[in-house]
Structures are given as structure tokens and as C-alpha cells.
Amino acid sequence: MWEMKQREQAGWKEIVWNLDSWQYTSLIQARLIAPNPEDPDNAFAQITMRMRSTQTFAVYDVKDQLLAGSMEKQMLVDDHWVFERALQMANSKWRLAGRISIPPQ
């Protein structure tokens, strides 16, 4: 909600985003975590995935003027997402735990 307020204050009215093509997905890291070895009920699995895609992104103001990005130019995007799942719960599902921002090199 805080980010939405900031965008509105900056004059953003509309964000247009498209995932144009998926390049590949690769596993970066997988690990098992037990915060308390004495209590295995809290253990969970965690994986970090790298996902490369081409995307288009544009931001428009209330007058439909372009503020950022371009719907004409595709960007190559590398996302790093962390997923996790509880190990001891019978109906446990993978959930998105976070997104890692890695500066381009």
C-alpha cells in the first residue's frame, strides 16, 4: 500500500506491464532449514530460482503521457525468487517467500 501511495504522489496513474517471452528458469540454491534442531516441526525447504524473460513496461500519468519505460522496447529481465515449503505439514504448499534484487553487472 505504501508503494502505491508513493506512485500516486509521483503522478503515476497507470502501469502497463507484459511478460513477452520466457527464456529459461534455473535453480540457484536449495537448502533445508531447521531453526531449532530440537523441534523438527519447524523445518522447511527453501529454493532460490533465477528466471530470465523479456518484458515491456510503461507508466502513464493522468494525461496519459508516458512517464517511464516504453511499450515499444523489450527489456531482458533476470528475476531471483525464493520459494519455501514447510516439511512436516501434510498439506503444505510452496509459497513465494521473497524476491532478491541483484544489481546488473
mmCIF file of C-alpha atoms in Angstrom:
data_model
loop_
_atom_site.group_PDB
_atom_site.id
_atom_site.type_symbol
_atom_site.label_atom_id
_atom_site.label_comp_id
_atom_site.label_asym_id
_atom_site.label_seq_id
_atom_site.Cartn_x
_atom_site.Cartn_y
_atom_site.Cartn_z
ATOM 1 C CA MET A 1 0.000 0.000 0.000
ATOM 2 C CA TRP A 2 2.868 2.378 0.832
ATOM 3 C CA GLU A 3 4.367 1.926 -2.658
ATOM 4 C CA MET A 4 1.009 2.695 -4.262
ATOM 5 C CA LYS A 5 0.779 5.980 -2.334
ATOM 6 C CA GLN A 6 4.292 6.928 -3.441
ATOM 7 C CA ARG A 7 3.439 6.179 -7.069
ATOM 8 C CA GLU A 8 0.250 8.232 -6.891
ATOM 9 C CA GLN A 9 2.156 11.159 -5.340
ATOM 10 C CA ALA A 10 4.689 10.953 -8.180
ATOM 11 C CA GLY A 11 1.842 11.325 -10.672
ATOM 12 C CA TRP A 12 1.533 7.693 -11.767
ATOM 13 C CA LYS A 13 -1.946 6.805 -12.964
ATOM 14 C CA GLU A 14 -1.478 3.601 -14.939
ATOM 15 C CA ILE A 15 1.183 0.890 -15.123
ATOM 16 C CA VAL A 16 1.211 -1.375 -18.172
ATOM 17 C CA TRP A 17 3.376 -4.487 -17.914
ATOM 18 C CA ASN A 18 3.707 -7.507 -20.201
ATOM 19 C CA LEU A 19 5.693 -10.712 -19.938
ATOM 20 C CA ASP A 20 6.598 -11.046 -23.612
ATOM 21 C CA SER A 21 8.637 -14.254 -23.613
ATOM 22 C CA TRP A 22 10.083 -16.709 -21.134
ATOM 23 C CA GLN A 23 13.763 -17.512 -21.731
ATOM 24 C CA TYR A 24 14.643 -20.022 -19.012
ATOM 25 C CA THR A 25 14.497 -20.916 -15.327
ATOM 26 C CA SER A 26 17.428 -22.284 -13.341
ATOM 27 C CA LEU A 27 17.939 -23.457 -9.789
ATOM 28 C CA ILE A 28 20.439 -21.280 -7.911
ATOM 29 C CA GLN A 29 20.268 -22.774 -4.418
ATOM 30 C CA ALA A 30 18.296 -25.380 -2.467
ATOM 31 C CA ARG A 31 18.527 -25.883 1.260
ATOM 32 C CA LEU A 32 16.814 -27.420 4.256
ATOM 33 C CA ILE A 33 16.439 -25.172 7.281
ATOM 34 C CA ALA A 34 15.704 -26.180 10.861
ATOM 35 C CA PRO A 35 15.677 -23.038 13.038
ATOM 36 C CA ASN A 36 15.550 -25.223 16.156
ATOM 37 C CA PRO A 37 17.168 -28.675 15.708
ATOM 38 C CA GLU A 38 15.311 -29.844 18.834
ATOM 39 C CA ASP A 39 11.944 -29.146 17.152
ATOM 40 C CA PRO A 40 11.806 -30.663 13.622
ATOM 41 C CA ASP A 41 8.193 -29.461 13.186
ATOM 42 C CA ASN A 42 9.552 -26.026 12.265
ATOM 43 C CA ALA A 43 11.847 -27.286 9.497
ATOM 44 C CA PHE A 44 11.293 -26.093 5.941
ATOM 45 C CA ALA A 45 12.782 -26.387 2.466
ATOM 46 C CA GLN A 46 13.821 -23.324 0.521
ATOM 47 C CA ILE A 47 14.836 -22.894 -3.116
ATOM 48 C CA THR A 48 16.131 -19.872 -4.997
ATOM 49 C CA MET A 49 15.328 -19.726 -8.706
ATOM 50 C CA ARG A 50 16.651 -17.470 -11.444
ATOM 51 C CA MET A 51 14.094 -16.643 -14.118
ATOM 52 C CA ARG A 52 15.013 -14.807 -17.306
ATOM 53 C CA SER A 53 12.376 -13.232 -19.527
ATOM 54 C CA THR A 54 11.740 -10.351 -21.875
ATOM 55 C CA GLN A 55 9.228 -7.799 -20.638
ATOM 56 C CA THR A 56 7.710 -4.469 -21.601
ATOM 57 C CA PHE A 57 6.811 -1.855 -19.020
ATOM 58 C CA ALA A 58 5.353 1.648 -19.197
ATOM 59 C CA VAL A 59 3.995 4.195 -16.702
ATOM 60 C CA TYR A 60 1.478 6.874 -17.646
ATOM 61 C CA ASP A 61 0.210 9.973 -15.809
ATOM 62 C CA VAL A 62 -3.373 11.259 -15.569
ATOM 63 C CA LYS A 63 -2.988 12.901 -19.002
ATOM 64 C CA ASP A 64 -1.871 9.547 -20.499
ATOM 65 C CA GLN A 65 1.639 10.908 -21.052
ATOM 66 C CA LEU A 66 4.479 8.406 -20.764
ATOM 67 C CA LEU A 67 6.457 8.898 -17.520
ATOM 68 C CA ALA A 68 8.742 5.849 -17.617
ATOM 69 C CA GLY A 69 9.508 2.805 -19.736
ATOM 70 C CA SER A 70 8.240 2.048 -23.218
ATOM 71 C CA MET A 71 5.755 -0.454 -24.594
ATOM 72 C CA GLU A 72 7.820 -0.486 -27.799
ATOM 73 C CA LYS A 73 11.112 -1.622 -26.233
ATOM 74 C CA GLN A 74 11.553 -5.065 -24.697
ATOM 75 C CA MET A 75 13.813 -5.421 -21.661
ATOM 76 C CA LEU A 76 15.752 -8.544 -20.728
ATOM 77 C CA VAL A 77 14.929 -9.198 -17.057
ATOM 78 C CA ASP A 78 16.612 -11.556 -14.584
ATOM 79 C CA ASP A 79 14.443 -12.225 -11.529
ATOM 80 C CA HIS A 80 15.592 -14.190 -8.482
ATOM 81 C CA TRP A 81 12.731 -15.605 -6.434
ATOM 82 C CA VAL A 82 12.862 -17.542 -3.168
ATOM 83 C CA PHE A 83 10.227 -20.217 -2.553
ATOM 84 C CA GLU A 84 9.729 -22.190 0.641
ATOM 85 C CA ARG A 85 7.626 -25.032 1.990
ATOM 86 C CA ALA A 86 7.098 -26.466 5.468
ATOM 87 C CA LEU A 87 8.305 -30.070 5.720
ATOM 88 C CA GLN A 88 6.134 -31.501 8.494
ATOM 89 C CA MET A 89 2.741 -30.200 7.393
ATOM 90 C CA ALA A 90 0.717 -32.700 5.345
ATOM 91 C CA ASN A 91 -0.932 -30.140 3.041
ATOM 92 C CA SER A 92 1.999 -27.754 2.859
ATOM 93 C CA LYS A 93 2.390 -25.896 -0.454
ATOM 94 C CA TRP A 94 5.254 -23.961 -1.948
ATOM 95 C CA ARG A 95 4.930 -20.221 -1.331
ATOM 96 C CA LEU A 96 6.805 -17.209 -2.613
ATOM 97 C CA ALA A 97 8.962 -16.048 0.297
ATOM 98 C CA GLY A 98 10.688 -13.144 -1.419
ATOM 99 C CA ARG A 99 12.338 -11.594 -4.418
ATOM 100 C CA ILE A 100 16.056 -10.862 -4.409
ATOM 101 C CA SER A 101 17.248 -7.705 -6.124
ATOM 102 C CA ILE A 102 20.615 -8.271 -7.756
ATOM 103 C CA PRO A 103 22.146 -5.235 -9.471
ATOM 104 C CA PRO A 104 23.121 -5.764 -13.130
ATOM 105 C CA GLN A 105 26.812 -6.281 -13.782
#
